[in-house]
Amino acid sequence: MDIKFTAEEQAFREEVRAFLKAKLPKDLSEKIRTHRQLTKDDIIRWQKILYEQGWGAPGWPKQFGGTGWSPIQKAIFAEECALAHAPGQLPFGLSMVAPVIMAFGNDVQKERFLPRILSADDWWCQGYSEPGAGSDLASLKTRAERDGDHYIVNGQKTWTTLGQHADWMFCLVRTDPNVKKQEGISFLLIDMKTPGITVRPIQLLDGSREVNEVFLENVRVPVENLVGEENKGWTYAKFLLGHERSGIAGVGTNKAELRRLKEIASTEMKNGRPLIEDPAFRARVARLEIELEALEMTDLRVLAAVQQGTSPGPEASMLKIKGTEIRQELYNLIRQASGPQALAYQPEAIEDPEADYIGPEYALTAAPVYFNNRKITIYGGSNEIQKNIISKMILGL
Amino acid sequence: MDFSLTDEQRMLQDTVERLVADQYGFEERRGYMKHPQGFDPAIWGQMAELGLLGVPFSEEVGGFGGGAVETMLVMEAFGKGLVLEPYVASVLTAGALIADAGSDAQKSEILEALVGGELRLAFAHTEADNRYSETLVSTGAEKQGGGYALTGEKVAVLHGDSADKLVITARTAGEADDAQGLSVFLVDADAKGVTVTGYPTNDGLRAANVKLDGVQVGADALIGEEGQTAELIRLTLDRGAFAVCAEAVGAMSKACDITLEYIKQRKQFGVPIGTFQSIQHRMVEMRIALEQARSATMKAAARLQDGTADERRKAVSAAKVQVGEGGQFVAEWGVQLHGGIGMTEEYNLPHYAKRLVMIDHQFGDVDHHLNRFSAMMDMPESA
Ligand SMILES: Cc1cc2nc3c(=O)[nH]c(=O)nc-3n(C[C@H](O)[C@H](O)[C@H](O)COP(=O)(O)OP(=O)(O)OC[C@H]3O[C@@H](n4cnc5c(N)ncnc54)[C@H](O)[C@@H]3O)c2cc1C
């Protein structure tokens, strides 16, 4: 057993650090550090900087313009980005639809879509969930009927993250209603400018506007936008889930937030002393750090196995559960640390980094970020569903 | 042992519950929030007409003469409707403090108008660096002429921006955390040198920061004895803590009802999600948290009514811990069991969740009250 990084991996870490120091715009890192909202342009700007460096797609093979990095390198990159407060890369194109196109798409689709994902010229959103199909995704009802060279799509998608900015949506649709529910689903790429598409924003409990309902009414989608074979969409979706999960533990982000929690608790005063000196609070921070250290090792164990060729199976479910629980507890403690001043709700200042606000900077976003992050145990396969997977696949129950 | 209510108490409960049921639909509440004060003054007027603004006050000033049980009944019903009105600020903290310690002149000037709905108060104690402390007060009151000059800043003053008068804690002597030297003043919100900056809170209520810049008040602005009000402040904060505990019990019970209804009706995999045992057990735990919070709040009511100061403090802290942890548990699992819909502004459950979580930021959080309780915990003689 040797749990140190190799010299090459260390050198790689230094290279990533130097790049971030030179190229990460201060206004973006400041927004991330203080949990402000990113604009569409912010996210595109950062993707283009990475793209110019040749690091636009850490997860892709070299032949498509990716980095070809090893799993450990990808983890190092993600961690350094998080610690430097770099914006996250938009996952929908890069790590959700692209792997499916690479594996199952035709050459025309690869040439048409992949480069524009890499360069952030196309913004993608994920059209899976429907009002009646959440955890039970395979029961989705949105219909696609063949009409000559087109599919006519009718139905409704919901919870579509950042769909308001999207140029394209990858979508699961029902092409055969007369077979077992998993067997009649297809994977379609839909241009969001097509007539018949209406996007309605859904406001979340913290006031943010990041999800949408997408209504599809007689939307004509060219048959060439079908990925792979008709009625094989469920297989592709399951393949995608494997990809959605690499980096799912969010160790880097959790470390960055732990650091922030410690800073806040050193600033906030309790009975005339910094809060972090309160033994009860300090013990809770320590408990969380112990959990996070263990999660980091679990994550590295899985990565090392992947590096040796095993694919991350149900273990990824464990990483998702623990990673999200730790993240939620971090935001919980940040909220609690902020004390009475966390009461104030000042959405204008969260959106506009130039706007005035009252109270300390950390209290501004403490409660909204805590509330917003209740989502992470719901989406991407809820934690209950992840536990069902573990009990079935690992425990054989 | 008798946990039943008297006829009078039951009538009071009916009155408040009817008001909430008739006037506090979820959509109506959304409308009330748009008023600049953050609540509908017409409902405040109705509360006055129904006698609710006088519940804890003596009959002499037009009140109902109620105790902590009556307060609990009102606040629990308010919690079910997520009522926005400044009842805790005006009536249960600032108002009750004047009823306790005010001069006859202050009582007759303030309380009758308060009970009648013509005047509103707020209790200004919290400061940026005092967190939840009862006695750590830096706002100073210096003797000047026949009166005082107040300087300092109060934060997170609940409903401070709709109050006509502020009840402000300030130090007339002593240092930092001394219990001695704490005084309480009654100050007009529009007095010279007072700057009130109001804002909405994360749970849809309102609060304000109050800046005091050499605010001149007469000797008659003092409530209670100069420098001797630490216990009065503690009692007032305990009343506030108790009030939001009872409100939380109402909000928890409503959040449990909404969630129970939802898991019976939401189908995934062809069956209601309430048929999954992991969901059933979680729902059961939510109900247990509710009952524990309710019991602790009832005990606090009893101790507020007839206990010693120490007994009261212990019971209020116990209730605030149960409510802080249990309320957060119900809030978080209520959202989780709903899935995506539980995350939305459009739906009612998340608003209960927000209130339940933010209650822990008022009148002392779980850590504060755990600390206070453990300092007073009974120990065996052998220890
Ligand atoms: C902020 C946010 C962003 C999202 N972004 C996207 C997006 O971009 N694209 C997209 O397609 N979708 C997106 N989703 C949707 C997300 O994937 C779904 O919310 C999720 O699959 C859960 O479905 P549901 O909301 O319908 O809840 P339900 O499936 O109705 O679940 C309700 C509750 O029941 C539990 N449950 C369900 N089945 C079981 C079971 N068998 N055993 C035990 N418990 C069970 C769940 O865990 C949950 O607690 C997003 C959701 C949110 C909240």
PDB file of N, CA and C in Angstrom, chain B residues 103-157:
ATOM      1  N   SER B 103     -43.716  51.823  33.663  1.00  0.00           N
ATOM      2  CA  SER B 103     -44.396  52.675  34.639  1.00  0.00           C
ATOM      3  C   SER B 103     -45.886  52.698  34.298  1.00  0.00           C
ATOM      4  N   ASP B 104     -46.687  53.189  35.212  1.00  0.00           N
ATOM      5  CA  ASP B 104     -48.128  53.281  34.922  1.00  0.00           C
ATOM      6  C   ASP B 104     -48.375  54.125  33.692  1.00  0.00           C
ATOM      7  N   ALA B 105     -47.599  55.221  33.579  1.00  0.00           N
ATOM      8  CA  ALA B 105     -47.778  56.097  32.422  1.00  0.00           C
ATOM      9  C   ALA B 105     -47.460  55.358  31.130  1.00  0.00           C
ATOM     10  N   GLN B 106     -46.337  54.623  31.143  1.00  0.00           N
ATOM     11  CA  GLN B 106     -45.954  53.867  29.939  1.00  0.00           C
ATOM     12  C   GLN B 106     -47.009  52.829  29.586  1.00  0.00           C
ATOM     13  N   LYS B 107     -47.480  52.137  30.617  1.00  0.00           N
ATOM     14  CA  LYS B 107     -48.480  51.100  30.349  1.00  0.00           C
ATOM     15  C   LYS B 107     -49.728  51.694  29.730  1.00  0.00           C
ATOM     16  N   SER B 108     -50.191  52.766  30.304  1.00  0.00           N
ATOM     17  CA  SER B 108     -51.459  53.274  29.764  1.00  0.00           C
ATOM     18  C   SER B 108     -51.239  53.924  28.402  1.00  0.00           C
ATOM     19  N   GLU B 109     -50.090  54.513  28.196  1.00  0.00           N
ATOM     20  CA  GLU B 109     -49.845  55.122  26.891  1.00  0.00           C
ATOM     21  C   GLU B 109     -49.684  54.049  25.802  1.00  0.00           C
ATOM     22  N   ILE B 110     -48.923  53.004  26.116  1.00  0.00           N
ATOM     23  CA  ILE B 110     -48.531  52.049  25.086  1.00  0.00           C
ATOM     24  C   ILE B 110     -49.515  50.896  24.941  1.00  0.00           C
ATOM     25  N   LEU B 111     -49.833  50.264  26.078  1.00  0.00           N
ATOM     26  CA  LEU B 111     -50.517  48.983  25.959  1.00  0.00           C
ATOM     27  C   LEU B 111     -51.921  49.103  25.389  1.00  0.00           C
ATOM     28  N   GLU B 112     -52.626  50.133  25.796  1.00  0.00           N
ATOM     29  CA  GLU B 112     -53.986  50.250  25.248  1.00  0.00           C
ATOM     30  C   GLU B 112     -53.970  50.438  23.739  1.00  0.00           C
ATOM     31  N   ALA B 113     -53.025  51.262  23.286  1.00  0.00           N
ATOM     32  CA  ALA B 113     -52.919  51.484  21.836  1.00  0.00           C
ATOM     33  C   ALA B 113     -52.472  50.211  21.129  1.00  0.00           C
ATOM     34  N   LEU B 114     -51.581  49.470  21.774  1.00  0.00           N
ATOM     35  CA  LEU B 114     -51.114  48.207  21.198  1.00  0.00           C
ATOM     36  C   LEU B 114     -52.250  47.200  21.075  1.00  0.00           C
ATOM     37  N   VAL B 115     -52.999  47.048  22.175  1.00  0.00           N
ATOM     38  CA  VAL B 115     -54.125  46.109  22.176  1.00  0.00           C
ATOM     39  C   VAL B 115     -55.170  46.527  21.140  1.00  0.00           C
ATOM     40  N   GLY B 116     -55.321  47.830  20.960  1.00  0.00           N
ATOM     41  CA  GLY B 116     -56.295  48.333  20.007  1.00  0.00           C
ATOM     42  C   GLY B 116     -55.809  48.296  18.562  1.00  0.00           C
ATOM     43  N   GLY B 117     -54.557  47.924  18.355  1.00  0.00           N
ATOM     44  CA  GLY B 117     -54.047  47.813  16.978  1.00  0.00           C
ATOM     45  C   GLY B 117     -53.542  49.120  16.414  1.00  0.00           C
ATOM     46  N   GLU B 118     -53.430  50.154  17.242  1.00  0.00           N
ATOM     47  CA  GLU B 118     -53.018  51.462  16.711  1.00  0.00           C
ATOM     48  C   GLU B 118     -51.524  51.697  16.813  1.00  0.00           C
ATOM     49  N   LEU B 119     -50.825  50.837  17.517  1.00  0.00           N
ATOM     50  CA  LEU B 119     -49.393  51.071  17.758  1.00  0.00           C
ATOM     51  C   LEU B 119     -48.655  49.730  17.714  1.00  0.00           C
ATOM     52  N   ARG B 120     -47.490  49.786  17.081  1.00  0.00           N
ATOM     53  CA  ARG B 120     -46.703  48.541  17.039  1.00  0.00           C
ATOM     54  C   ARG B 120     -45.316  48.762  17.629  1.00  0.00           C
ATOM     55  N   LEU B 121     -44.779  47.691  18.209  1.00  0.00           N
ATOM     56  CA  LEU B 121     -43.475  47.751  18.874  1.00  0.00           C
ATOM     57  C   LEU B 121     -42.521  46.725  18.267  1.00  0.00           C
ATOM     58  N   ALA B 122     -41.252  46.909  18.566  1.00  0.00           N
ATOM     59  CA  ALA B 122     -40.274  45.858  18.262  1.00  0.00           C
ATOM     60  C   ALA B 122     -39.254  45.829  19.380  1.00  0.00           C
ATOM     61  N   PHE B 123     -38.656  44.666  19.580  1.00  0.00           N
ATOM     62  CA  PHE B 123     -37.679  44.485  20.648  1.00  0.00           C
ATOM     63  C   PHE B 123     -36.286  44.434  20.026  1.00  0.00           C
ATOM     64  N   ALA B 124     -35.456  45.425  20.359  1.00  0.00           N
ATOM     65  CA  ALA B 124     -34.150  45.548  19.711  1.00  0.00           C
ATOM     66  C   ALA B 124     -33.055  45.199  20.706  1.00  0.00           C
ATOM     67  N   HIS B 125     -32.518  44.003  20.558  1.00  0.00           N
ATOM     68  CA  HIS B 125     -31.486  43.544  21.507  1.00  0.00           C
ATOM     69  C   HIS B 125     -30.224  43.044  20.794  1.00  0.00           C
ATOM     70  N   THR B 126     -30.410  42.235  19.756  1.00  0.00           N
ATOM     71  CA  THR B 126     -29.290  41.580  19.079  1.00  0.00           C
ATOM     72  C   THR B 126     -28.338  42.600  18.462  1.00  0.00           C
ATOM     73  N   GLU B 127     -27.034  42.297  18.558  1.00  0.00           N
ATOM     74  CA  GLU B 127     -26.012  43.140  17.915  1.00  0.00           C
ATOM     75  C   GLU B 127     -25.112  42.247  17.070  1.00  0.00           C
ATOM     76  N   ALA B 128     -24.360  42.874  16.185  1.00  0.00           N
ATOM     77  CA  ALA B 128     -23.570  42.086  15.231  1.00  0.00           C
ATOM     78  C   ALA B 128     -22.629  41.116  15.940  1.00  0.00           C
ATOM     79  N   ASP B 129     -22.082  41.499  17.062  1.00  0.00           N
ATOM     80  CA  ASP B 129     -21.126  40.625  17.733  1.00  0.00           C
ATOM     81  C   ASP B 129     -21.657  39.950  18.989  1.00  0.00           C
ATOM     82  N   ASN B 130     -22.954  40.134  19.297  1.00  0.00           N
ATOM     83  CA  ASN B 130     -23.425  39.483  20.536  1.00  0.00           C
ATOM     84  C   ASN B 130     -24.146  38.173  20.273  1.00  0.00           C
ATOM     85  N   ARG B 131     -24.334  37.864  18.940  1.00  0.00           N
ATOM     86  CA  ARG B 131     -24.906  36.584  18.560  1.00  0.00           C
ATOM     87  C   ARG B 131     -26.183  36.353  19.351  1.00  0.00           C
ATOM     88  N   TYR B 132     -26.227  35.319  20.217  1.00  0.00           N
ATOM     89  CA  TYR B 132     -27.468  35.056  20.942  1.00  0.00           C
ATOM     90  C   TYR B 132     -27.347  35.387  22.431  1.00  0.00           C
ATOM     91  N   SER B 133     -26.301  36.125  22.782  1.00  0.00           N
ATOM     92  CA  SER B 133     -26.066  36.392  24.200  1.00  0.00           C
ATOM     93  C   SER B 133     -27.173  37.264  24.801  1.00  0.00           C
ATOM     94  N   GLU B 134     -27.462  37.014  26.079  1.00  0.00           N
ATOM     95  CA  GLU B 134     -28.511  37.784  26.756  1.00  0.00           C
ATOM     96  C   GLU B 134     -27.957  39.072  27.353  1.00  0.00           C
ATOM     97  N   THR B 135     -26.679  39.033  27.698  1.00  0.00           N
ATOM     98  CA  THR B 135     -26.131  40.163  28.462  1.00  0.00           C
ATOM     99  C   THR B 135     -24.989  40.889  27.766  1.00  0.00           C
ATOM    100  N   LEU B 136     -24.520  40.348  26.653  1.00  0.00           N
ATOM    101  CA  LEU B 136     -23.419  41.000  25.944  1.00  0.00           C
ATOM    102  C   LEU B 136     -24.006  42.137  25.110  1.00  0.00           C
ATOM    103  N   VAL B 137     -23.977  43.324  25.669  1.00  0.00           N
ATOM    104  CA  VAL B 137     -24.595  44.468  24.989  1.00  0.00           C
ATOM    105  C   VAL B 137     -23.570  45.592  24.907  1.00  0.00           C
ATOM    106  N   SER B 138     -23.303  46.064  23.688  1.00  0.00           N
ATOM    107  CA  SER B 138     -22.350  47.171  23.529  1.00  0.00           C
ATOM    108  C   SER B 138     -23.036  48.509  23.303  1.00  0.00           C
ATOM    109  N   THR B 139     -24.302  48.472  22.870  1.00  0.00           N
ATOM    110  CA  THR B 139     -25.018  49.723  22.694  1.00  0.00           C
ATOM    111  C   THR B 139     -25.002  50.467  24.028  1.00  0.00           C
ATOM    112  N   GLY B 140     -24.581  51.734  23.982  1.00  0.00           N
ATOM    113  CA  GLY B 140     -24.414  52.462  25.226  1.00  0.00           C
ATOM    114  C   GLY B 140     -25.485  53.534  25.418  1.00  0.00           C
ATOM    115  N   ALA B 141     -25.830  53.780  26.684  1.00  0.00           N
ATOM    116  CA  ALA B 141     -26.720  54.885  27.015  1.00  0.00           C
ATOM    117  C   ALA B 141     -25.999  55.761  28.028  1.00  0.00           C
ATOM    118  N   GLU B 142     -25.632  56.940  27.603  1.00  0.00           N
ATOM    119  CA  GLU B 142     -24.899  57.841  28.500  1.00  0.00           C
ATOM    120  C   GLU B 142     -25.843  58.851  29.104  1.00  0.00           C
ATOM    121  N   LYS B 143     -25.653  59.082  30.385  1.00  0.00           N
ATOM    122  CA  LYS B 143     -26.467  60.099  31.052  1.00  0.00           C
ATOM    123  C   LYS B 143     -26.179  61.450  30.423  1.00  0.00           C
ATOM    124  N   GLN B 144     -27.231  62.156  30.113  1.00  0.00           N
ATOM    125  CA  GLN B 144     -27.032  63.462  29.491  1.00  0.00           C
ATOM    126  C   GLN B 144     -28.182  64.365  29.913  1.00  0.00           C
ATOM    127  N   GLY B 145     -27.860  65.481  30.574  1.00  0.00           N
ATOM    128  CA  GLY B 145     -28.917  66.346  31.098  1.00  0.00           C
ATOM    129  C   GLY B 145     -29.784  65.516  32.024  1.00  0.00           C
ATOM    130  N   GLY B 146     -31.097  65.621  31.845  1.00  0.00           N
ATOM    131  CA  GLY B 146     -31.988  64.817  32.665  1.00  0.00           C
ATOM    132  C   GLY B 146     -32.214  63.434  32.077  1.00  0.00           C
ATOM    133  N   GLY B 147     -31.682  63.186  30.874  1.00  0.00           N
ATOM    134  CA  GLY B 147     -31.997  61.916  30.205  1.00  0.00           C
ATOM    135  C   GLY B 147     -30.770  61.142  29.785  1.00  0.00           C
ATOM    136  N   TYR B 148     -30.847  60.526  28.606  1.00  0.00           N
ATOM    137  CA  TYR B 148     -29.753  59.673  28.118  1.00  0.00           C
ATOM    138  C   TYR B 148     -29.522  59.924  26.625  1.00  0.00           C
ATOM    139  N   ALA B 149     -28.299  59.573  26.182  1.00  0.00           N
ATOM    140  CA  ALA B 149     -28.016  59.554  24.746  1.00  0.00           C
ATOM    141  C   ALA B 149     -27.614  58.130  24.378  1.00  0.00           C
ATOM    142  N   LEU B 150     -28.313  57.552  23.404  1.00  0.00           N
ATOM    143  CA  LEU B 150     -28.094  56.145  23.019  1.00  0.00           C
ATOM    144  C   LEU B 150     -27.255  56.074  21.750  1.00  0.00           C
ATOM    145  N   THR B 151     -26.212  55.225  21.797  1.00  0.00           N
ATOM    146  CA  THR B 151     -25.372  55.046  20.622  1.00  0.00           C
ATOM    147  C   THR B 151     -25.039  53.571  20.455  1.00  0.00           C
ATOM    148  N   GLY B 152     -25.177  53.102  19.223  1.00  0.00           N
ATOM    149  CA  GLY B 152     -24.851  51.701  18.947  1.00  0.00           C
ATOM    150  C   GLY B 152     -25.634  51.204  17.754  1.00  0.00           C
ATOM    151  N   GLU B 153     -25.529  49.905  17.488  1.00  0.00           N
ATOM    152  CA  GLU B 153     -26.311  49.356  16.379  1.00  0.00           C
ATOM    153  C   GLU B 153     -26.904  48.007  16.752  1.00  0.00           C
ATOM    154  N   LYS B 154     -28.194  47.882  16.494  1.00  0.00           N
ATOM    155  CA  LYS B 154     -28.898  46.622  16.709  1.00  0.00           C
ATOM    156  C   LYS B 154     -29.125  45.974  15.350  1.00  0.00           C
ATOM    157  N   VAL B 155     -29.033  44.648  15.295  1.00  0.00           N
ATOM    158  CA  VAL B 155     -29.256  43.957  14.014  1.00  0.00           C
ATOM    159  C   VAL B 155     -30.364  42.930  14.168  1.00  0.00           C
ATOM    160  N   ALA B 156     -30.895  42.503  13.023  1.00  0.00           N
ATOM    161  CA  ALA B 156     -31.912  41.450  12.985  1.00  0.00           C
ATOM    162  C   ALA B 156     -33.048  41.727  13.964  1.00  0.00           C
ATOM    163  N   VAL B 157     -33.475  42.985  14.041  1.00  0.00           N
ATOM    164  CA  VAL B 157     -34.592  43.355  14.906  1.00  0.00           C
ATOM    165  C   VAL B 157     -35.883  42.939  14.191  1.00  0.00           C
TER     166      VAL B 157
END
